[in-house]
Short mmCIF file of C-alpha atoms and ligand atoms in Angstrom, two decimals:
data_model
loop_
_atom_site.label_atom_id
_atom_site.label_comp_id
_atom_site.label_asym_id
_atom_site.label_seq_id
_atom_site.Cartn_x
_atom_site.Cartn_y
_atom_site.Cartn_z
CA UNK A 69 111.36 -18.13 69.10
CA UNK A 70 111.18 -19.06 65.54
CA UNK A 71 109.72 -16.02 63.57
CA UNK A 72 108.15 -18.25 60.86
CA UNK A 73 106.06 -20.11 63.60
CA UNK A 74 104.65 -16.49 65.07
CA UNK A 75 101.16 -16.88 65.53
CA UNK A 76 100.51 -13.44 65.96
CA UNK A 77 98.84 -11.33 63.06
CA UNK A 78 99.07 -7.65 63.58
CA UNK A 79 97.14 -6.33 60.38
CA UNK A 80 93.85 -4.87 59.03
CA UNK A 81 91.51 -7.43 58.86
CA UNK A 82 94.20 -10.09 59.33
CA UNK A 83 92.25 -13.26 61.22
CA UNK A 84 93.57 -13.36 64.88
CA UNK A 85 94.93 -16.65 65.62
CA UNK A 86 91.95 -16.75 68.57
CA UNK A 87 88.71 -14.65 68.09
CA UNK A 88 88.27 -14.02 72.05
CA UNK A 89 85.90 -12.22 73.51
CA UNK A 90 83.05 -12.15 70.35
CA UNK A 91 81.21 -15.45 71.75
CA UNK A 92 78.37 -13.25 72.23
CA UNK A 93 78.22 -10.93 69.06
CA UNK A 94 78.91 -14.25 67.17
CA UNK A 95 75.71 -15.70 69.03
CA UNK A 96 73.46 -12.78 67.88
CA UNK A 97 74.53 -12.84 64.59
CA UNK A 98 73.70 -16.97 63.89
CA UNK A 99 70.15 -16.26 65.67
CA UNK A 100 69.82 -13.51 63.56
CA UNK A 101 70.87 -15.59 60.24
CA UNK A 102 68.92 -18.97 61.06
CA UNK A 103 65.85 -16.56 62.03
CA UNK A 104 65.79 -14.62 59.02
CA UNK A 105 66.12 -18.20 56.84
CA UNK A 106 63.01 -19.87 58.66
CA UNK A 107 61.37 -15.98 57.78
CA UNK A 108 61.04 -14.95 60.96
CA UNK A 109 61.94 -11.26 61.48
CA UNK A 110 65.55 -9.55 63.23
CA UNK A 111 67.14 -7.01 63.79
CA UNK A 112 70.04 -6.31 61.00
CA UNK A 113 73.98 -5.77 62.50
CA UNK A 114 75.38 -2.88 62.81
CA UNK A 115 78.94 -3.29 64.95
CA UNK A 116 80.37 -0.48 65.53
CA UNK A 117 83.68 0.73 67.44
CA UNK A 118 87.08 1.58 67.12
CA UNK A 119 89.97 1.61 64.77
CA UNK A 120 91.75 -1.47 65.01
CA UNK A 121 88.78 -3.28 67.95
CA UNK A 122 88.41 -6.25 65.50
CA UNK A 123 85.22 -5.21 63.48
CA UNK A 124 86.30 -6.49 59.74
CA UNK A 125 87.45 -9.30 61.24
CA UNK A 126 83.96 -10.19 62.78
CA UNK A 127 82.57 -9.14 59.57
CA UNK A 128 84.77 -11.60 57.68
CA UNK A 129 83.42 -14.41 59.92
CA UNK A 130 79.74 -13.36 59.89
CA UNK A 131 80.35 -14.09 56.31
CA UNK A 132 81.68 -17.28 56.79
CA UNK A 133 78.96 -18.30 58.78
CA UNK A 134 76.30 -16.98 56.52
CA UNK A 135 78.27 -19.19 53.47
CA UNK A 136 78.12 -22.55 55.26
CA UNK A 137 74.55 -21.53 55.90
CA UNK A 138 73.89 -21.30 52.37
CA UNK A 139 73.67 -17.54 52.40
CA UNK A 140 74.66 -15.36 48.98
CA UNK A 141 76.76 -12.90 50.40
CA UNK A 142 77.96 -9.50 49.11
CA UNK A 143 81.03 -7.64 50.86
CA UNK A 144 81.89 -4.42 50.49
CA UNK A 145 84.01 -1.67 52.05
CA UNK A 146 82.82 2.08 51.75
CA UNK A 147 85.29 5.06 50.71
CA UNK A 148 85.43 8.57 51.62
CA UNK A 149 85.51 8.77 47.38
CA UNK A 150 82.81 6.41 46.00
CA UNK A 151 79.19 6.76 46.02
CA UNK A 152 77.27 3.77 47.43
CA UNK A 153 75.47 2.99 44.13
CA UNK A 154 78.28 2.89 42.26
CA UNK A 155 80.15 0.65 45.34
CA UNK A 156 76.59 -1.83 45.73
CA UNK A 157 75.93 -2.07 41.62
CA UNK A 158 78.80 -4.41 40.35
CA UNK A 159 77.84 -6.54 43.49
CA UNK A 160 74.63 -6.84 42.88
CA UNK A 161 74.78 -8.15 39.45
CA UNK A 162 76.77 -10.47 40.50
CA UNK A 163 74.57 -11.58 43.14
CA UNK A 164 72.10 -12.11 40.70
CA UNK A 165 73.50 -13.83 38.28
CA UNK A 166 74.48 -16.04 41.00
CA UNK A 167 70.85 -16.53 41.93
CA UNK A 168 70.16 -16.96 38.32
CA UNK A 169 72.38 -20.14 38.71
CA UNK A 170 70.07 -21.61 41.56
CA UNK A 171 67.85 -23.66 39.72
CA UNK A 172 64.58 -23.02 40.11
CA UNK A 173 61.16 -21.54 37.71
CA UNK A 174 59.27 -17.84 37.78
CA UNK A 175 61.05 -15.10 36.73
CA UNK A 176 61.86 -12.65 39.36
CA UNK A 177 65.42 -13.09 38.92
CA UNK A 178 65.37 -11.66 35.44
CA UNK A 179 62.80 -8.96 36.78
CA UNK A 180 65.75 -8.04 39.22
CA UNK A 181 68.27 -7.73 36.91
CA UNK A 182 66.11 -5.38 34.97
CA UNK A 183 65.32 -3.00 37.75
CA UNK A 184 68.88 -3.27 38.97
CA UNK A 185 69.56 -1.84 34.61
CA UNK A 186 66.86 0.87 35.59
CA UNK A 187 68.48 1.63 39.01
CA UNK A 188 71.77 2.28 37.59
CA UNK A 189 70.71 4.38 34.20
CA UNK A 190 68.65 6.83 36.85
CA UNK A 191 72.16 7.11 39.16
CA UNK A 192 74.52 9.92 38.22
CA UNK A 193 77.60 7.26 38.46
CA UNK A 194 80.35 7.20 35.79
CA UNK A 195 79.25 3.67 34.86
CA UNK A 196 82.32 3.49 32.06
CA UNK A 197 84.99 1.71 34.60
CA UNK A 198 82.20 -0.47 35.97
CA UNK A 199 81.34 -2.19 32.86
CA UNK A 200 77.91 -4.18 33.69
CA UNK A 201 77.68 -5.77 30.43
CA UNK A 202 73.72 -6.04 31.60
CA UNK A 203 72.82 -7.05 28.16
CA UNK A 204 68.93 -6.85 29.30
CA UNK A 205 66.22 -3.93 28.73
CA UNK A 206 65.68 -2.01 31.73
CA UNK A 207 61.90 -1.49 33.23
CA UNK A 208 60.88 2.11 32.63
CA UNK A 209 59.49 3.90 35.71
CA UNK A 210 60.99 1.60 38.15
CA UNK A 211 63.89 2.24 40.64
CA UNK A 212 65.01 5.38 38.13
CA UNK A 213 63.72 8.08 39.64
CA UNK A 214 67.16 9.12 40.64
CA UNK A 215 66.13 9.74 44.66
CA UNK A 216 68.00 7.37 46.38
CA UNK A 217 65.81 6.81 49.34
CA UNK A 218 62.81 5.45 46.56
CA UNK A 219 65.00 3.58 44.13
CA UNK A 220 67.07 1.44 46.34
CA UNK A 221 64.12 0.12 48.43
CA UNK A 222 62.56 -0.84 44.75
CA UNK A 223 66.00 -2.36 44.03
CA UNK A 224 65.62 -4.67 47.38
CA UNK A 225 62.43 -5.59 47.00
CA UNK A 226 63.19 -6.82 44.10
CA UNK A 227 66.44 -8.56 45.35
CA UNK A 228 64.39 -10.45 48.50
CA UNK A 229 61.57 -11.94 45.87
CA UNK A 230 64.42 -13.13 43.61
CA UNK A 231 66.23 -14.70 46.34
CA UNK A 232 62.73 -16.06 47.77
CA UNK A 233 61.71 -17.77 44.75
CA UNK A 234 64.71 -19.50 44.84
CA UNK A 235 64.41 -20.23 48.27
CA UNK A 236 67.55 -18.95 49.43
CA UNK A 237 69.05 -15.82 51.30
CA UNK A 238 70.90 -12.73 50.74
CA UNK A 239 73.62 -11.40 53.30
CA UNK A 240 75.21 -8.23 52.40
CA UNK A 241 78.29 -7.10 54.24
CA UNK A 242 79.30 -3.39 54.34
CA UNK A 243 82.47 -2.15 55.81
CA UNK A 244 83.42 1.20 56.66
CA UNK A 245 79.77 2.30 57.04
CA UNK A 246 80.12 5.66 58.29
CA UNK A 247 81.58 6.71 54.70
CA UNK A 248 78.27 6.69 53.59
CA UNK A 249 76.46 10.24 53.36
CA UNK A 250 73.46 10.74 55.28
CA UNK A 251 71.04 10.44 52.23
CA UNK A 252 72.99 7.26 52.02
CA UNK A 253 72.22 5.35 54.69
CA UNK A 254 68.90 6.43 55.56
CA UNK A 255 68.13 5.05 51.67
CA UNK A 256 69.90 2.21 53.16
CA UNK A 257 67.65 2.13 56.39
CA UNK A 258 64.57 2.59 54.35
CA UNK A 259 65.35 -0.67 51.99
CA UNK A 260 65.79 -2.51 55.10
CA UNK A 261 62.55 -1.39 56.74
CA UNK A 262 61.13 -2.62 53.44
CA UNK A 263 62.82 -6.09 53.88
CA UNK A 264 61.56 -6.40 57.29
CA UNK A 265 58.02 -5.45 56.42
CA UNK A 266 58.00 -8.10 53.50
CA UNK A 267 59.55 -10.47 55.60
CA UNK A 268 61.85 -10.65 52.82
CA UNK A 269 65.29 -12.92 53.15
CA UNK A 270 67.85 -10.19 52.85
CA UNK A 271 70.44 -9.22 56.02
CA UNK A 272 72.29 -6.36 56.04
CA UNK A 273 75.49 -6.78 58.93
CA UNK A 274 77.65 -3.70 58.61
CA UNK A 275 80.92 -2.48 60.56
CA UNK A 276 82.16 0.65 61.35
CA UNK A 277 82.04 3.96 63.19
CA UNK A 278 79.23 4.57 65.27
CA UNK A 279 76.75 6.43 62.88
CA UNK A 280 73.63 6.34 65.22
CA UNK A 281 74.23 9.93 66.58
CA UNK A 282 75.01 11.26 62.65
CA UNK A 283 71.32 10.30 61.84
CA UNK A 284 68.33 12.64 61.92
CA UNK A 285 64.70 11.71 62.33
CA UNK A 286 63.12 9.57 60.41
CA UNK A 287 66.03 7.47 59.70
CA UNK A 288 66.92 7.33 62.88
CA UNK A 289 63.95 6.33 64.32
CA UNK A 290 63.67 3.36 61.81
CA UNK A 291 67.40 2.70 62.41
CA UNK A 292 66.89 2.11 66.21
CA UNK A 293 64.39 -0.32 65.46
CA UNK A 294 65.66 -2.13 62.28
CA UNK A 295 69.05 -2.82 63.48
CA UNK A 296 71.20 -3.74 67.31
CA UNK A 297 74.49 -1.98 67.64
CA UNK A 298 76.39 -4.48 69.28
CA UNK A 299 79.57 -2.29 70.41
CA UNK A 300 83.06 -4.03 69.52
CA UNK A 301 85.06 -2.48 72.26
CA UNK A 302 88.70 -3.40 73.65
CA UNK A 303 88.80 -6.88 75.41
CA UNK A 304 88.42 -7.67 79.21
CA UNK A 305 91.54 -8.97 80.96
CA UNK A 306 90.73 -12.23 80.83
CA UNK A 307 89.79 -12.79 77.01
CA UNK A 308 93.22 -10.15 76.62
CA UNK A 309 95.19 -12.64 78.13
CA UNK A 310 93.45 -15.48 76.49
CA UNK A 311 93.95 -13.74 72.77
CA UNK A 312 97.71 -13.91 73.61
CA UNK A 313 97.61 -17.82 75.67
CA UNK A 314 95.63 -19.63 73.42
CA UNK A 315 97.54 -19.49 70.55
CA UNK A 316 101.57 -19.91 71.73
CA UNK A 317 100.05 -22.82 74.34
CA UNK A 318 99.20 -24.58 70.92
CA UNK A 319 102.77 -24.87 69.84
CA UNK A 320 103.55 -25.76 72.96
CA UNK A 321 104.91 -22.10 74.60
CA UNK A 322 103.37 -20.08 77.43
CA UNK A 323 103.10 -16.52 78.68
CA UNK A 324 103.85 -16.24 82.48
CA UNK A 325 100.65 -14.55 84.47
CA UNK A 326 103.40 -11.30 85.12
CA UNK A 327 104.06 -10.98 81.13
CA UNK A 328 100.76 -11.47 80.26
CA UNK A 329 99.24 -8.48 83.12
CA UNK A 330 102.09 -6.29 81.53
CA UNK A 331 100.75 -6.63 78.05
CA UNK A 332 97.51 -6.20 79.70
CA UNK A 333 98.54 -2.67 80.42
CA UNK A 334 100.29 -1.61 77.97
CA UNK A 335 97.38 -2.84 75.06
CA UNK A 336 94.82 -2.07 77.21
CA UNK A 337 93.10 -4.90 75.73
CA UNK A 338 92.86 -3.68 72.71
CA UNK A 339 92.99 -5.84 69.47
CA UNK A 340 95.45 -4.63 67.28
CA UNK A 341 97.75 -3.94 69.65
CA UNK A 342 97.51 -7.55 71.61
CA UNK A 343 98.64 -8.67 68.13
CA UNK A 344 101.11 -6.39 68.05
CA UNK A 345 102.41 -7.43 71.63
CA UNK A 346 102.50 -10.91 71.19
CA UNK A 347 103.80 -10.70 68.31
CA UNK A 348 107.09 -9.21 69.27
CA UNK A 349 107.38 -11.01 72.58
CA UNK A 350 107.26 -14.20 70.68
CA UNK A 351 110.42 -13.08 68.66
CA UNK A 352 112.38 -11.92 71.67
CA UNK A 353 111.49 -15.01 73.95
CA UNK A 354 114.00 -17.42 73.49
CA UNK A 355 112.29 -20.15 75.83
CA UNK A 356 108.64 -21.14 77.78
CA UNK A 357 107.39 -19.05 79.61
CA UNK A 358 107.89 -16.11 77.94
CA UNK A 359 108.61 -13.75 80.72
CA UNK A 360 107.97 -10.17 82.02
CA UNK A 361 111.82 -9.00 81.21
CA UNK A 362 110.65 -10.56 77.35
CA UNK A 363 107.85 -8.40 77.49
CA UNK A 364 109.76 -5.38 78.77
CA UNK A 365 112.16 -5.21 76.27
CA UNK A 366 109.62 -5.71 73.67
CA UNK A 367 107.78 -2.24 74.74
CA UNK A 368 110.15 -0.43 73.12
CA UNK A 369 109.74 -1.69 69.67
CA UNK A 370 106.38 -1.84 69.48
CA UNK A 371 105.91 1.81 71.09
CA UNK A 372 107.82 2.49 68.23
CA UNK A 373 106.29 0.69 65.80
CA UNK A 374 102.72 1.82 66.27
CA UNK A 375 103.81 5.33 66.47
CA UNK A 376 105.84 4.75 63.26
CA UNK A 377 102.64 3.05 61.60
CA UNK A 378 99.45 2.66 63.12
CA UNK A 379 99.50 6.09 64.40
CA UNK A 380 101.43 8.14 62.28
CA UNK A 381 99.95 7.02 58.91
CA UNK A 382 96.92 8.96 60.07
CA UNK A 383 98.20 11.52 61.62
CA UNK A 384 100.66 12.99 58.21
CA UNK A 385 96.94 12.91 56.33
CA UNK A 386 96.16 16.00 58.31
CA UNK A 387 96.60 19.75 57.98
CA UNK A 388 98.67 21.95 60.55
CA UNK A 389 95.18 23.02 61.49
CA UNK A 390 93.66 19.56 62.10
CA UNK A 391 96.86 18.23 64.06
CA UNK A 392 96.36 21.31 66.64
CA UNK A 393 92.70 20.84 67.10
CA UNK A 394 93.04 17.19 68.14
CA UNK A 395 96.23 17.64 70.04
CA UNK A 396 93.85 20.27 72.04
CA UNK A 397 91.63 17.48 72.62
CA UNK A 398 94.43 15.27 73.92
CA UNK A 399 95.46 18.22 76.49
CA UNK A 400 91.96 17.96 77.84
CA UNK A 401 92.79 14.23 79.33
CA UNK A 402 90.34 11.49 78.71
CA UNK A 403 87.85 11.91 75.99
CA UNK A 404 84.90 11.88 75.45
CA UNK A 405 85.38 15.87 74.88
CA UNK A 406 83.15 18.95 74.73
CA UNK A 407 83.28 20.88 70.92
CA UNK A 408 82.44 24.28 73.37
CA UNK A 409 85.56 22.91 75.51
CA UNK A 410 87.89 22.13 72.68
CA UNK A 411 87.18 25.54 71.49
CA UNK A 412 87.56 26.93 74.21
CA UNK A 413 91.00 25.39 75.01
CA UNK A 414 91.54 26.36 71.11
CA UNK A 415 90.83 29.95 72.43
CA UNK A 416 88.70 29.98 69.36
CA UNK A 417 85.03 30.36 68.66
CA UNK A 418 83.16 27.62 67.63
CA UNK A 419 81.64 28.08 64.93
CA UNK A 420 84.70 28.90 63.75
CA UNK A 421 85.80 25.43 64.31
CA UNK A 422 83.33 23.95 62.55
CA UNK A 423 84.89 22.93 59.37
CA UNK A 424 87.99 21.81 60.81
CA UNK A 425 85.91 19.34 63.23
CA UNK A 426 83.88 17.97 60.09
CA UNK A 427 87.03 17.55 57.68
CA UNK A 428 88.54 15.38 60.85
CA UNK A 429 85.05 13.02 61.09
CA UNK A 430 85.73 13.06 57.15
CA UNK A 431 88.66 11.87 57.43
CA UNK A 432 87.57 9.09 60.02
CA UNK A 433 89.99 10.61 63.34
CA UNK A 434 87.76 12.12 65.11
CA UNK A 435 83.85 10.70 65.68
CA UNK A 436 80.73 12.38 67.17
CA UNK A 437 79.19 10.61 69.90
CA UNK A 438 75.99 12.64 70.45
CA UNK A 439 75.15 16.22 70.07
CA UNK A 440 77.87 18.33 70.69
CA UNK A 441 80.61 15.59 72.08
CA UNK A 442 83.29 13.08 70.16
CA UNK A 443 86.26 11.69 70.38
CA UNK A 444 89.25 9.95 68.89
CA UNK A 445 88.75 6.88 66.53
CA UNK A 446 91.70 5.52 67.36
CA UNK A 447 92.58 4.16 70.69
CA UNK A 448 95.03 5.75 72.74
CA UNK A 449 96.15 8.47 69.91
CA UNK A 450 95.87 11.54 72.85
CA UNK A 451 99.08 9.85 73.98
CA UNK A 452 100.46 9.44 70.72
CA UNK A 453 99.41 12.82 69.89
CA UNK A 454 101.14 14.04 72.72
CA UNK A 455 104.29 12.14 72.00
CA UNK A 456 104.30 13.72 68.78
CA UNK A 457 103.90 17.35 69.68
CA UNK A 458 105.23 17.18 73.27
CA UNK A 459 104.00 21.05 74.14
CA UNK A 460 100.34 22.24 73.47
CA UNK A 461 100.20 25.94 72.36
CA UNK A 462 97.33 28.27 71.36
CA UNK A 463 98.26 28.52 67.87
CA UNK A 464 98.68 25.86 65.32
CA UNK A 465 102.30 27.30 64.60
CA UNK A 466 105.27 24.04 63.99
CA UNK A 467 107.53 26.05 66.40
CA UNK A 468 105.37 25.47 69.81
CA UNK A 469 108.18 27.05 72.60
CA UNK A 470 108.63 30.04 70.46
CA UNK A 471 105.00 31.08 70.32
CA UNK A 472 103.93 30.33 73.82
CA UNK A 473 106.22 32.58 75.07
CA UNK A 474 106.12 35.13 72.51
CA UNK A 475 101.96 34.55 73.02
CA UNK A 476 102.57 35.27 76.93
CA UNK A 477 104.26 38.68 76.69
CA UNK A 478 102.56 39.97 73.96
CA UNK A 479 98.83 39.15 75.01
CA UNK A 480 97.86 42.26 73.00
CA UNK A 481 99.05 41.05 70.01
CA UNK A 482 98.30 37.36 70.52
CA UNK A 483 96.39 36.53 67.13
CA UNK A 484 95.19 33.93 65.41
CA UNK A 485 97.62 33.98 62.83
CA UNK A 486 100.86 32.09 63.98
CA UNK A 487 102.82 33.46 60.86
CA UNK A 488 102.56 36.68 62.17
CA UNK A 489 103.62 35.49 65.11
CA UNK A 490 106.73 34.02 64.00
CA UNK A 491 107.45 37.38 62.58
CA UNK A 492 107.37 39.28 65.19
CA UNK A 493 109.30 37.30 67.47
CA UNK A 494 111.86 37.52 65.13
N1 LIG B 27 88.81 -10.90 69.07
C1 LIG B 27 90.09 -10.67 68.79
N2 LIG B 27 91.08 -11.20 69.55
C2 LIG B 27 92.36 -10.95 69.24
N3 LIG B 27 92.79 -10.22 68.21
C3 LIG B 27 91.85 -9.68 67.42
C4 LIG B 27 90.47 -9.88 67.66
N4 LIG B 27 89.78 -9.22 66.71
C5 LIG B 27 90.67 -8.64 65.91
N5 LIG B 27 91.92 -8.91 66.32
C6 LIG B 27 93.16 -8.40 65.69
O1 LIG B 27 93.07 -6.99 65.70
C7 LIG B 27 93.60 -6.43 64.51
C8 LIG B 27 92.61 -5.46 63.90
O2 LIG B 27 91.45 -6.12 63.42
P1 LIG B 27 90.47 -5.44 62.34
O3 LIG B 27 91.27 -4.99 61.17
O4 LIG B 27 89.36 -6.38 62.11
O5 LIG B 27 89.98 -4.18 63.16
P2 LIG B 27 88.95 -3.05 62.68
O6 LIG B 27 88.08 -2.77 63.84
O7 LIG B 27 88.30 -3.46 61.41
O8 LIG B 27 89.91 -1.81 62.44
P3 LIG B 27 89.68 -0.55 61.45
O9 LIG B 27 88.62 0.29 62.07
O10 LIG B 27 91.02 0.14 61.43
O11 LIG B 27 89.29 -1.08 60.10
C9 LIG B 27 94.01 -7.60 63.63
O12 LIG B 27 95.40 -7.75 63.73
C10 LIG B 27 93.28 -8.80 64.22
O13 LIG B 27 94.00 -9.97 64.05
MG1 LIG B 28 88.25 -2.63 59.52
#
């Protein structure tokens, strides 16, 4: 089939051809937007799963719908790097200079411009590259006390009167949410308990990670209440094999039911990788229906392509260390997994593990699902993993064969140190 015509969009945040299966978070988020503009109170969005599940891509439309609903929306995407002042700031004048544009009397636009000045001359953020031009005085004493969890309920409050008086709405978008620190996002939760006790019209819908279990007490508690977790998994068969109909049917192709089960089980309904399917079967086919043999042949490629991309661009971000700890986890089968059995497969205590596990949540590969369990961010990387390093050994060592066996006859020297190691088998 043509290549140009390919439906298919394999990419980060790339809009699927057909959104299937999100009828329902889609739902929950207009109730929650038309609620929260007749000032009735909701529960905030916080969609979590993951890599690759489709969760910027729901954000992006959440947007969309919020715009045609007359919404002022902000969208942002956290970093491991950036602090979320400095990230929210440049946004947030903006936002209020677009209110400032609503036409409308009373001056709690201005107001909010001059706590946002306060708010940022209190915040320890190189302001240099984010030039904010705020040509205004700032208040004195408000939203500058440099504590987080005080200021940036200030600055919200007085972001949900400036968008009241001009009788309109604020929807802010964050991305990437588990970047933020805890002192972060409990600031974050705090600001939005103060929206919801105001009945102010701000909406916070963020995407990410599931951050629920990172959160201790307070925040926590608030966080339960303030905001649903709708949980944007992998798709059922029959929205799968929707994803994949829907769009060839409407240029006139088809996927027979065989082709379509075997991308079934290959994807396992997820996402990224039904793009990725369909989008290679649709180059191979070279007539309707595309059939099983198409699909077949495809496998190949895309196997290799995910491992080549997808997967490995993650995996060559981590240490010797880090790659050994999580291809321990993949020789323990089907997560989610145990830290105590990890280390134990590890042969390692664990608190000495401890800093390897929290560099890999750092570094988004790994994710904790409540106290003492996680698993991988990315779906299906124990395969991958163990396609990558096909034998699991006790030590991190690059030279796996030579180690085990060295590790099996000399138990009385078996160390932690696989240089050593290497030495001696030598
Ligand atoms: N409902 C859906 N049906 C079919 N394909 C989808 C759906 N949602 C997303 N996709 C596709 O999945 C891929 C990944 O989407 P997206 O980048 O939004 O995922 P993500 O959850 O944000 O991933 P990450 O955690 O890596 O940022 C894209 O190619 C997109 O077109
Ligand atoms: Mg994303």
């Amino acid at each position: 089939m043509d290549p140009i015509d390919n439906p298919f969009s394999p990419g980060a945040g790339s809009p699927p051809p057909a959104l299937a299966g999100r009828d329902e978070i889609m739902k929950q988020a207009n109730v929650l937007l038309r609620r929260v503009l007749a000032h009735r109170p909701e529960k905030s969005l916080m969609l979590t799963g993951l890599r690759g599940v489709g969760k910027t891509v729901l954000l992006n439309e959440i947007e969309k719908m919020a715009r045609s609903l007359e919404y002022r929306t902000l969208l942002v995407e956290a970093h491991e790097d950036k602090t979320m002042a400095a990230l929210l700031a440049p946004h947030l004048r903006t936002l209020f200079y677009d209110l400032d544009r609503i036409a409308g009397t009373g001056n709690k636009v201005r107001r909010g411009l001059t706590v946002l000045k306060s708010f940022i001359s209190a915040i320890e953020i190189r302001i240099g590259d984010i030039n904010l031009g705020l040509d205004i005085a700032s208040e004195s004493g408000t939203a500058d006390s440099g504590d987080l969890e005080v200021d940036l309920p200030i600055l919200f409050l007085a972001l949900g009167e400036a968008a009241l008086e001009r009788s309109t709405a604020v929807a802010m978008f964050i991305d990437e949410i588990q970047y933020f620190n805890q002192k972060e996002l409990s600031a974050l939760i705090m600001a939005m308990h103060k929206m919801q006790q105001r009945g102010l019209p701000v909406v916070l819908i963020a995407a990410g990670l599931p951050i629920l279990p990172g959160l201790a007490g307070e925040s926590k508690s608030y966080a339960e209440r303030l905001f649903s977790f709708p949980n944007v998994g992998a798709l059922p068969e029959v929205d799968a094999k929707r994803a994949l109909q829907d769009p060839v049917m409407q240029a006139g192709i088809s996927f027979d039911e065989l082709s379509l089960e075997e991308i079934f089980r290959q994807t396992q309904g997820y996402p990224y990788f039904l793009q990725e399917w369909g989008y290679q079967a649709w180059n191979h086919a070279e007539n309707s229906p595309i059939e099983l043999a198409i699909v077949q042949q495809s496998n190949d490629i895309v196997s290799k392509r995910l491992d080549e991309n997808f997967f490995r661009v993650r995996f060559d971000r981590l240490t010797p260390h880090e790659k050994h700890y999580l291809r321990a986890m993949a020789e323990l089968g089907e997560g989610p997994f145990r830290s105590s059995e990890i280390a134990r497969k590890l042969g390692s205590p664990m608190s000495k593990l401890g800093p390897r596990r929290a560099s890999l949540i750092k570094k988004g590969m790994i994710y904790s699902l409540s106290y003492g369990s996680m698993d991988f961010t990315v779906p299906l990387f124990g395969n991958f993993i163990r396609r990558a390093i096909p034998e699991f050994t006790h030590t991190s060592d690059k030279t796996p064969k030579r180690s085990t066996r060295l590790a099996a006859a000399t138990t009385k020297v078996a160390t932690e140190d696989s240089n050593l190691l290497i030495r001696l088998s030598k």
